[in-house]
Coordinates of N, CA, C and O and ligand atoms in Angstrom, one line a residue:
M157 N -16.0 0.2 13.3 CA -14.6 0.7 13.1 C -14.2 0.5 11.6 O -13.4 1.2 11.1
Y158 N -14.7 -0.6 11.0 CA -14.4 -0.8 9.6 C -15.6 -0.3 8.7 O -16.8 -0.5 9.1
S159 N -15.2 0.2 7.5 CA -16.3 0.6 6.6 C -17.0 -0.6 6.0 O -16.5 -1.7 6.1
E160 N -18.2 -0.4 5.4 CA -18.9 -1.5 4.8 C -18.1 -2.1 3.7 O -18.2 -3.4 3.6
K161 N -17.4 -1.3 3.0 CA -16.6 -1.9 1.9 C -15.5 -2.9 2.4 O -15.3 -3.9 1.8
V162 N -14.9 -2.4 3.5 CA -13.9 -3.3 4.1 C -14.5 -4.6 4.5 O -14.0 -5.7 4.2
M163 N -15.6 -4.5 5.2 CA -16.3 -5.7 5.7 C -16.7 -6.6 4.5 O -16.6 -7.8 4.6
D164 N -17.2 -6.0 3.4 CA -17.6 -6.7 2.3 C -16.4 -7.5 1.7 O -16.5 -8.7 1.4
H165 N -15.3 -6.8 1.5 CA -14.1 -7.5 0.9 C -13.5 -8.5 1.8 O -12.8 -9.4 1.4
F166 N -13.7 -8.3 3.1 CA -13.1 -9.2 4.1 C -14.0 -10.5 4.1 O -13.5 -11.6 4.1
T167 N -15.3 -10.3 4.1 CA -16.2 -11.5 4.3 C -16.3 -12.2 2.9 O -16.6 -13.4 2.8
N168 N -16.1 -11.5 1.8 CA -16.3 -12.0 0.5 C -15.2 -11.6 -0.4 O -15.4 -10.8 -1.4
P169 N -14.0 -12.0 -0.1 CA -12.8 -11.5 -0.9 C -12.9 -12.0 -2.3 O -13.2 -13.1 -2.7
R170 N -12.5 -11.0 -3.2 CA -12.5 -11.3 -4.7 C -11.1 -11.9 -5.0 O -10.1 -11.4 -4.4
N171 N -11.1 -12.7 -6.0 CA -9.8 -13.2 -6.6 C -8.8 -13.9 -5.7 O -7.6 -13.7 -5.7
V172 N -9.4 -14.7 -4.8 CA -8.6 -15.5 -4.0 C -8.1 -16.7 -4.7 O -8.9 -17.3 -5.5
G173 N -6.9 -17.1 -4.6 CA -6.4 -18.3 -5.3 C -5.0 -18.2 -5.9 O -4.3 -17.3 -5.5
E174 N -4.7 -19.1 -6.8 CA -3.4 -19.1 -7.5 C -3.6 -19.0 -9.0 O -4.7 -19.4 -9.5
I175 N -2.6 -18.6 -9.7 CA -2.6 -18.8 -11.2 C -1.5 -19.7 -11.5 O -0.3 -19.4 -11.2
E176 N -1.8 -20.7 -12.2 CA -0.7 -21.6 -12.6 C 0.1 -21.0 -13.8 O -0.5 -20.3 -14.6
D177 N 1.3 -21.2 -13.8 CA 2.2 -20.6 -14.8 C 2.0 -19.0 -14.9 O 1.8 -18.5 -16.0
A178 N 1.9 -18.4 -13.7 CA 1.6 -17.0 -13.7 C 2.8 -16.2 -14.4 O 3.9 -16.7 -14.4
S179 N 2.5 -15.1 -15.0 CA 3.6 -14.2 -15.6 C 4.5 -13.7 -14.5 O 5.7 -13.4 -14.8
G180 N 3.9 -13.4 -13.4 CA 4.7 -12.9 -12.3 C 4.1 -13.2 -10.9 O 2.9 -13.2 -10.8
V181 N 4.9 -13.6 -10.0 CA 4.5 -13.9 -8.6 C 5.3 -13.1 -7.6 O 6.5 -13.0 -7.7
G182 N 4.6 -12.5 -6.7 CA 5.3 -11.7 -5.7 C 4.8 -12.1 -4.3 O 3.6 -12.2 -4.0
T183 N 5.8 -12.4 -3.4 CA 5.4 -12.7 -2.0 C 6.2 -11.8 -1.1 O 7.4 -11.6 -1.2
V184 N 5.4 -11.2 -0.2 CA 6.0 -10.2 0.7 C 5.5 -10.5 2.1 O 4.4 -11.1 2.3
G185 N 6.3 -10.2 3.1 CA 5.9 -10.3 4.5 C 5.9 -9.0 5.2 O 6.7 -8.1 4.8
N186 N 5.0 -8.9 6.1 CA 5.0 -7.6 6.9 C 5.7 -7.8 8.2 O 5.4 -8.6 9.1
A187 N 6.8 -7.1 8.3 CA 7.7 -7.3 9.5 C 7.1 -7.0 10.8 O 7.4 -7.6 11.8
K188 N 6.1 -6.1 10.8 CA 5.4 -5.7 12.0 C 4.6 -6.9 12.6 O 4.6 -7.0 13.8
C189 N 3.9 -7.6 11.8 CA 3.0 -8.6 12.4 C 3.3 -10.0 11.9 O 2.7 -11.0 12.4
G190 N 4.2 -10.2 10.9 CA 4.6 -11.5 10.4 C 3.6 -12.0 9.4 O 3.7 -13.2 9.0
D191 N 2.6 -11.2 9.0 CA 1.7 -11.7 8.0 C 2.3 -11.8 6.6 O 3.2 -11.0 6.3
I192 N 1.8 -12.7 5.8 CA 2.4 -12.9 4.5 C 1.3 -12.8 3.4 O 0.2 -13.2 3.5
M193 N 1.7 -12.2 2.3 CA 0.8 -12.0 1.1 C 1.5 -12.4 -0.2 O 2.7 -12.2 -0.4
R194 N 0.8 -13.1 -1.0 CA 1.3 -13.5 -2.3 C 0.3 -13.1 -3.4 O -0.9 -13.4 -3.3
I195 N 0.9 -12.5 -4.4 CA 0.0 -12.1 -5.6 C 0.5 -12.7 -6.9 O 1.7 -12.8 -7.1
Y196 N -0.4 -13.2 -7.6 CA -0.1 -13.8 -8.9 C -0.7 -12.9 -10.0 O -1.8 -12.5 -9.9
L197 N 0.1 -12.6 -11.1 CA -0.4 -11.8 -12.2 C -0.2 -12.6 -13.5 O 0.7 -13.3 -13.7
D198 N -1.3 -12.5 -14.3 CA -1.3 -13.1 -15.6 C -1.3 -11.9 -16.6 O -2.2 -11.1 -16.6
I199 N -0.2 -11.7 -17.3 CA 0.0 -10.5 -18.1 C 0.2 -10.9 -19.6 O 0.9 -11.8 -19.9
D200 N -0.6 -10.2 -20.4 CA -0.5 -10.6 -21.9 C 0.6 -9.9 -22.6 O 1.4 -9.1 -22.0
E201 N 0.7 -10.1 -23.9 CA 1.9 -9.6 -24.7 C 1.8 -8.1 -24.8 O 2.8 -7.4 -25.2
N202 N 0.6 -7.5 -24.6 CA 0.5 -6.0 -24.6 C 0.7 -5.4 -23.2 O 0.4 -4.2 -23.0
H203 N 1.3 -6.2 -22.3 CA 1.6 -5.7 -21.0 C 0.3 -5.4 -20.2 O 0.3 -4.5 -19.3
I204 N -0.8 -6.0 -20.5 CA -2.0 -5.8 -19.8 C -2.3 -7.0 -18.8 O -2.1 -8.1 -19.2
I205 N -2.7 -6.6 -17.6 CA -3.0 -7.6 -16.6 C -4.3 -8.2 -16.8 O -5.4 -7.6 -16.7
K206 N -4.3 -9.5 -17.3 CA -5.5 -10.2 -17.6 C -6.2 -10.8 -16.4 O -7.4 -11.1 -16.4
D207 N -5.3 -11.2 -15.5 CA -5.9 -11.9 -14.3 C -5.0 -11.6 -13.1 O -3.8 -11.4 -13.3
C208 N -5.5 -11.7 -12.0 CA -4.8 -11.4 -10.8 C -5.4 -12.2 -9.6 O -6.6 -12.1 -9.4
K209 N -4.6 -12.9 -8.9 CA -5.1 -13.6 -7.7 C -4.2 -13.4 -6.5 O -3.1 -13.1 -6.7
F210 N -4.8 -13.6 -5.4 CA -3.9 -13.5 -4.2 C -4.2 -14.6 -3.1 O -5.3 -15.2 -3.1
K211 N -3.2 -14.8 -2.3 CA -3.4 -15.7 -1.2 C -2.7 -14.9 0.0 O -1.7 -14.3 -0.2
T212 N -3.3 -15.1 1.2 CA -2.7 -14.4 2.3 C -2.8 -15.2 3.6 O -3.7 -15.9 3.8
F213 N -1.8 -15.0 4.4 CA -1.8 -15.5 5.8 C -1.8 -14.2 6.5 O -0.7 -13.7 7.0
G214 N -2.9 -13.5 6.5 CA -2.9 -12.1 7.1 C -4.2 -11.8 7.8 O -5.1 -12.6 7.8
C215 N -4.2 -10.6 8.3 CA -5.4 -10.1 9.1 C -6.5 -9.7 8.1 O -6.3 -9.7 6.9
G216 N -7.6 -9.4 8.7 CA -8.8 -9.0 7.9 C -8.5 -7.8 7.0 O -9.0 -7.8 5.9
A217 N -7.8 -6.8 7.5 CA -7.5 -5.6 6.7 C -6.6 -6.0 5.6 O -6.8 -5.4 4.5
A218 N -5.7 -6.9 5.8 CA -4.8 -7.4 4.7 C -5.7 -8.1 3.6 O -5.4 -7.9 2.4
V219 N -6.6 -8.9 4.0 CA -7.5 -9.6 3.1 C -8.3 -8.6 2.3 O -8.3 -8.6 1.0
A220 N -8.9 -7.6 3.0 CA -9.7 -6.6 2.3 C -8.9 -5.8 1.3 O -9.4 -5.5 0.2
T221 N -7.8 -5.3 1.7 CA -7.0 -4.5 0.8 C -6.4 -5.3 -0.4 O -6.4 -4.8 -1.5
S222 N -6.1 -6.5 -0.1 CA -5.6 -7.3 -1.3 C -6.7 -7.6 -2.3 O -6.5 -7.5 -3.5
S223 N -7.9 -7.9 -1.7 CA -9.0 -8.1 -2.6 C -9.3 -6.9 -3.4 O -9.5 -7.0 -4.7
M224 N -9.3 -5.8 -2.8 CA -9.6 -4.5 -3.6 C -8.4 -4.2 -4.5 O -8.7 -3.8 -5.7
A225 N -7.2 -4.5 -4.1 CA -6.1 -4.2 -5.0 C -6.1 -5.1 -6.2 O -5.8 -4.6 -7.3
T226 N -6.5 -6.3 -6.1 CA -6.6 -7.2 -7.3 C -7.6 -6.7 -8.3 O -7.5 -6.7 -9.5
E227 N -8.7 -6.2 -7.7 CA -9.8 -5.6 -8.5 C -9.3 -4.4 -9.3 O -9.6 -4.1 -10.4
L228 N -8.5 -3.6 -8.6 CA -8.0 -2.3 -9.2 C -7.0 -2.5 -10.3 O -6.9 -1.8 -11.2
V229 N -6.1 -3.5 -10.1 CA -5.1 -3.7 -11.1 C -5.6 -4.5 -12.4 O -5.0 -4.4 -13.4
M230 N -6.6 -5.3 -12.2 CA -7.2 -6.1 -13.3 C -7.5 -5.2 -14.5 O -8.2 -4.2 -14.4
G231 N -7.0 -5.6 -15.7 CA -7.3 -4.9 -16.9 C -6.4 -3.7 -17.1 O -6.5 -3.1 -18.2
K232 N -5.5 -3.4 -16.2 CA -4.6 -2.3 -16.3 C -3.3 -2.7 -17.0 O -2.9 -3.9 -17.0
T233 N -2.6 -1.7 -17.6 CA -1.3 -2.0 -18.1 C -0.3 -2.1 -16.9 O -0.7 -1.6 -15.8
I234 N 0.8 -2.7 -17.1 CA 1.7 -2.8 -15.9 C 2.1 -1.5 -15.4 O 2.3 -1.3 -14.2
E235 N 2.3 -0.5 -16.3 CA 2.6 0.9 -15.8 C 1.5 1.5 -14.9 O 1.8 2.1 -13.9
D236 N 0.3 1.3 -15.4 CA -0.8 1.8 -14.6 C -1.0 1.1 -13.3 O -1.4 1.6 -12.2
A237 N -0.7 -0.2 -13.3 CA -0.8 -1.1 -12.1 C 0.1 -0.6 -11.0 O -0.1 -0.6 -9.8
L238 N 1.3 -0.1 -11.5 CA 2.3 0.4 -10.6 C 1.8 1.6 -9.8 O 2.2 1.9 -8.7
K239 N 0.8 2.3 -10.4 CA 0.3 3.5 -9.7 C -0.8 3.2 -8.7 O -1.3 4.1 -8.1
V240 N -1.2 1.9 -8.6 CA -2.2 1.6 -7.6 C -1.5 1.5 -6.3 O -0.9 0.5 -5.9
T241 N -1.5 2.6 -5.6 CA -0.8 2.6 -4.3 C -1.7 2.1 -3.1 O -2.9 2.0 -3.3
N242 N -1.1 1.9 -2.0 CA -2.0 1.5 -0.8 C -3.0 2.6 -0.5 O -4.1 2.3 0.0
K243 N -2.6 3.9 -0.8 CA -3.5 5.0 -0.5 C -4.7 4.9 -1.4 O -5.9 5.1 -1.0
A244 N -4.5 4.6 -2.7 CA -5.6 4.4 -3.6 C -6.5 3.3 -3.2 O -7.7 3.4 -3.3
V245 N -5.9 2.2 -2.7 CA -6.7 1.0 -2.3 C -7.5 1.4 -1.1 O -8.7 1.1 -1.0
M246 N -6.9 2.1 -0.2 CA -7.6 2.5 1.1 C -8.8 3.5 0.7 O -9.9 3.3 1.3
E247 N -8.5 4.4 -0.2 CA -9.6 5.3 -0.6 C -10.8 4.5 -1.2 O -11.9 4.7 -1.0
A248 N -10.4 3.5 -2.1 CA -11.5 2.7 -2.7 C -12.3 1.9 -1.7 O -13.4 1.5 -1.9
L249 N -11.7 1.7 -0.5 CA -12.3 0.9 0.6 C -13.0 1.8 1.6 O -13.5 1.4 2.6
D250 N -13.0 3.1 1.3 CA -13.6 4.1 2.2 C -12.8 4.2 3.5 O -13.4 4.4 4.6
G251 N -11.5 3.9 3.4 CA -10.6 4.1 4.6 C -10.4 2.9 5.4 O -11.1 1.9 5.4
L252 N -9.3 3.0 6.2 CA -9.0 1.9 7.2 C -8.7 2.6 8.5 O -8.2 3.8 8.5
P253 N -8.9 1.9 9.6 CA -8.5 2.5 10.9 C -7.0 2.8 10.9 O -6.2 1.9 10.3
P254 N -6.5 3.8 11.5 CA -5.0 4.2 11.5 C -4.1 3.0 11.9 O -3.1 2.8 11.2
A255 N -4.5 2.2 12.8 CA -3.7 1.1 13.2 C -3.6 0.0 12.2 O -2.7 -0.9 12.3
K256 N -4.4 0.1 11.1 CA -4.4 -1.0 10.1 C -3.8 -0.5 8.8 O -3.8 -1.2 7.8
V257 N -3.3 0.7 8.8 CA -2.8 1.3 7.5 C -1.6 0.5 7.0 O -1.5 0.2 5.8
H258 N -0.8 0.0 7.9 CA 0.4 -0.8 7.4 C 0.0 -2.1 6.7 O 0.7 -2.6 5.9
C259 N -1.2 -2.6 7.1 CA -1.7 -3.8 6.4 C -1.9 -3.6 4.9 O -1.7 -4.5 4.1
S260 N -2.3 -2.4 4.6 CA -2.6 -2.1 3.2 C -1.3 -2.1 2.3 O -1.3 -2.2 1.1
L261 N -0.2 -1.9 3.0 CA 1.1 -1.9 2.3 C 1.5 -3.3 1.7 O 2.2 -3.4 0.7
L262 N 1.0 -4.3 2.4 CA 1.3 -5.7 1.9 C 0.8 -5.9 0.5 O 1.6 -6.4 -0.3
A263 N -0.4 -5.4 0.2 CA -0.9 -5.6 -1.2 C -0.1 -4.9 -2.2 O 0.3 -5.4 -3.2
E264 N 0.2 -3.6 -1.9 CA 1.0 -2.8 -2.8 C 2.3 -3.4 -3.0 O 2.8 -3.5 -4.1
E265 N 3.0 -3.8 -1.9 CA 4.3 -4.4 -2.1 C 4.3 -5.7 -2.8 O 5.2 -6.0 -3.6
A266 N 3.2 -6.5 -2.6 CA 3.1 -7.8 -3.3 C 2.9 -7.6 -4.8 O 3.5 -8.3 -5.6
I267 N 2.1 -6.6 -5.1 CA 1.9 -6.3 -6.6 C 3.3 -5.9 -7.2 O 3.6 -6.3 -8.3
H268 N 4.0 -5.0 -6.5 CA 5.3 -4.6 -7.0 C 6.2 -5.8 -7.2 O 7.0 -5.9 -8.1
A269 N 6.2 -6.7 -6.2 CA 7.1 -7.8 -6.2 C 6.7 -8.7 -7.4 O 7.6 -9.3 -8.1
A270 N 5.4 -8.9 -7.7 CA 5.0 -9.7 -8.8 C 5.4 -9.0 -10.1 O 5.8 -9.7 -11.1
L271 N 5.2 -7.7 -10.2 CA 5.7 -7.0 -11.4 C 7.2 -7.1 -11.6 O 7.6 -7.3 -12.7
W272 N 7.9 -7.1 -10.5 CA 9.4 -7.2 -10.6 C 9.7 -8.6 -11.1 O 10.6 -8.7 -12.0
D273 N 9.0 -9.6 -10.6 CA 9.3 -11.0 -11.1 C 9.0 -11.1 -12.6 O 9.8 -11.7 -13.3
Y274 N 7.9 -10.5 -13.0 CA 7.5 -10.5 -14.4 C 8.6 -9.8 -15.3 O 9.0 -10.3 -16.3
A275 N 9.1 -8.6 -14.8 CA 10.1 -7.9 -15.5 C 11.4 -8.7 -15.6 O 12.0 -8.8 -16.7
Q276 N 11.7 -9.3 -14.5 CA 13.0 -10.2 -14.5 C 12.9 -11.3 -15.5 O 13.8 -11.6 -16.2
K277 N 11.7 -12.0 -15.5 CA 11.5 -13.2 -16.3 C 11.6 -12.8 -17.8 O 11.9 -13.6 -18.7
N278 N 11.1 -11.6 -18.1 CA 11.0 -11.1 -19.5 C 12.2 -10.2 -19.9 O 12.1 -9.7 -21.1
G279 N 13.1 -9.9 -19.0 CA 14.2 -9.1 -19.4 C 13.8 -7.7 -19.7 O 14.4 -7.1 -20.6
I280 N 12.8 -7.2 -19.1 CA 12.3 -5.8 -19.4 C 12.5 -4.9 -18.1 O 12.6 -5.4 -17.0
E281 N 12.4 -3.6 -18.3 CA 12.4 -2.7 -17.2 C 11.1 -2.0 -17.1 O 10.6 -1.5 -18.2
I282 N 10.5 -1.9 -16.0 CA 9.3 -1.1 -15.8 C 9.6 0.2 -15.1 O 10.2 0.2 -14.0
E283 N 9.4 1.3 -15.8 CA 9.8 2.6 -15.3 C 9.2 2.9 -14.0 O 7.9 2.7 -13.8
G284 N 10.0 3.3 -13.0 CA 9.5 3.6 -11.7 C 9.4 2.4 -10.8 O 9.2 2.6 -9.6
L285 N 9.7 1.2 -11.3 CA 9.6 0.1 -10.4 C 11.0 -0.2 -9.8 O 11.9 -0.4 -10.6
E286 N 11.1 -0.3 -8.5 CA 12.3 -0.6 -7.9 C 12.3 -2.0 -7.3 O 11.2 -2.5 -7.0
Q287 N 13.4 -2.6 -7.2 CA 13.4 -4.0 -6.6 C 12.8 -4.0 -5.2 O 13.2 -3.2 -4.4
P288 N 11.8 -4.8 -5.1 CA 11.1 -4.8 -3.8 C 12.0 -5.3 -2.7 O 12.7 -6.3 -2.8
K289 N 12.0 -4.6 -1.6 CA 12.9 -5.0 -0.5 C 12.4 -6.1 0.4 O 13.2 -6.9 0.8
S290 N 11.1 -6.2 0.5 CA 10.6 -7.3 1.4 C 10.1 -8.5 0.7 O 9.4 -9.3 1.3
D291 N 10.6 -8.7 -0.5 CA 10.2 -9.9 -1.2 C 10.9 -11.1 -0.5 O 12.1 -11.1 -0.2
I292 N 10.0 -12.1 -0.3 CA 10.6 -13.3 0.4 C 10.8 -14.3 -0.7 O 9.9 -14.7 -1.4
H293 N 12.0 -14.8 -0.7 CA 12.3 -15.8 -1.8 C 11.8 -17.2 -1.4 O 11.6 -17.5 -0.2
E294 N 11.4 -17.9 -2.4 CA 10.8 -19.2 -2.2 C 11.5 -20.1 -1.2 O 10.9 -20.6 -0.3
D295 N 12.8 -20.2 -1.3 CA 13.6 -21.1 -0.4 C 13.6 -20.6 1.1 O 13.4 -21.4 2.0
E296 N 13.7 -19.3 1.2 CA 13.6 -18.7 2.6 C 12.3 -19.0 3.2 O 12.2 -19.3 4.4
E297 N 11.3 -18.9 2.3 CA 9.9 -19.0 2.8 C 9.7 -20.4 3.4 O 9.0 -20.6 4.4
E298 N 10.2 -21.4 2.7 CA 10.0 -22.8 3.1 C 10.6 -23.0 4.5 O 10.0 -23.7 5.3
E299 N 11.7 -22.4 4.7 CA 12.3 -22.5 6.0 C 11.5 -22.0 7.1 O 11.5 -22.4 8.3
E300 N 10.6 -21.0 6.8 CA 9.8 -20.4 7.8 C 8.6 -21.3 8.2 O 8.1 -21.1 9.3
E301 N 8.3 -22.2 7.4 CA 7.2 -23.1 7.7 C 5.9 -22.4 8.2 O 5.4 -22.8 9.3
Y302 N 5.5 -21.5 7.5 CA 4.2 -20.8 8.0 C 3.0 -21.7 7.6 O 3.1 -22.5 6.8
Ligands
FES161 FE1 -0.7 -8.1 9.7 FE2 -2.7 -6.5 9.2 S1 -1.9 -7.1 11.2 S2 -1.3 -7.4 7.8

C-alpha cells in the first residue's frame, strides 16, 4: 500500500534531530490524529536554507513526508521553500494512500510555521506566507505533556 520511497523514508528518515539556535522553529499538531511535528531551519544571510531537521511524534506517513520535505527545502531560498507543498512532497514520494494524505500536511505546515518564526525574529515579511493557524506555542505544548 506504500510506495518504495515512502518505506525508504520511513525506515531510514533523513534529517532527524534538532538544530541548536535555529533561525526558525515551527511546531504543529494534526487535529485529526493528535500527532505532532517540529521543524528546525537554519537560514543564512542570503535567505537560503542551509540546514533543516525534524522531530515528530507521528505516524509512518508523517515521518516519510517530513523526511522528504526536509530534503526538498534544503538549499532553497525561503521563497522557494514556501512553494514546497504537501502535494509536491507526495509526488516526490510516488504518492500516499488517500487515508494518509492529511499526514503530509503536517510537514508543510511545520515548514510554514518555522518560516513564520524566522520572519518574526528578523522583522521581515515573506511574500505569500500567512500566519500558521495550527502552530502550537511552547507553553501550550508543555501543558500537553506528550
Ligand atoms: Fe497522524 Fe498520520 S495519522 S500524522
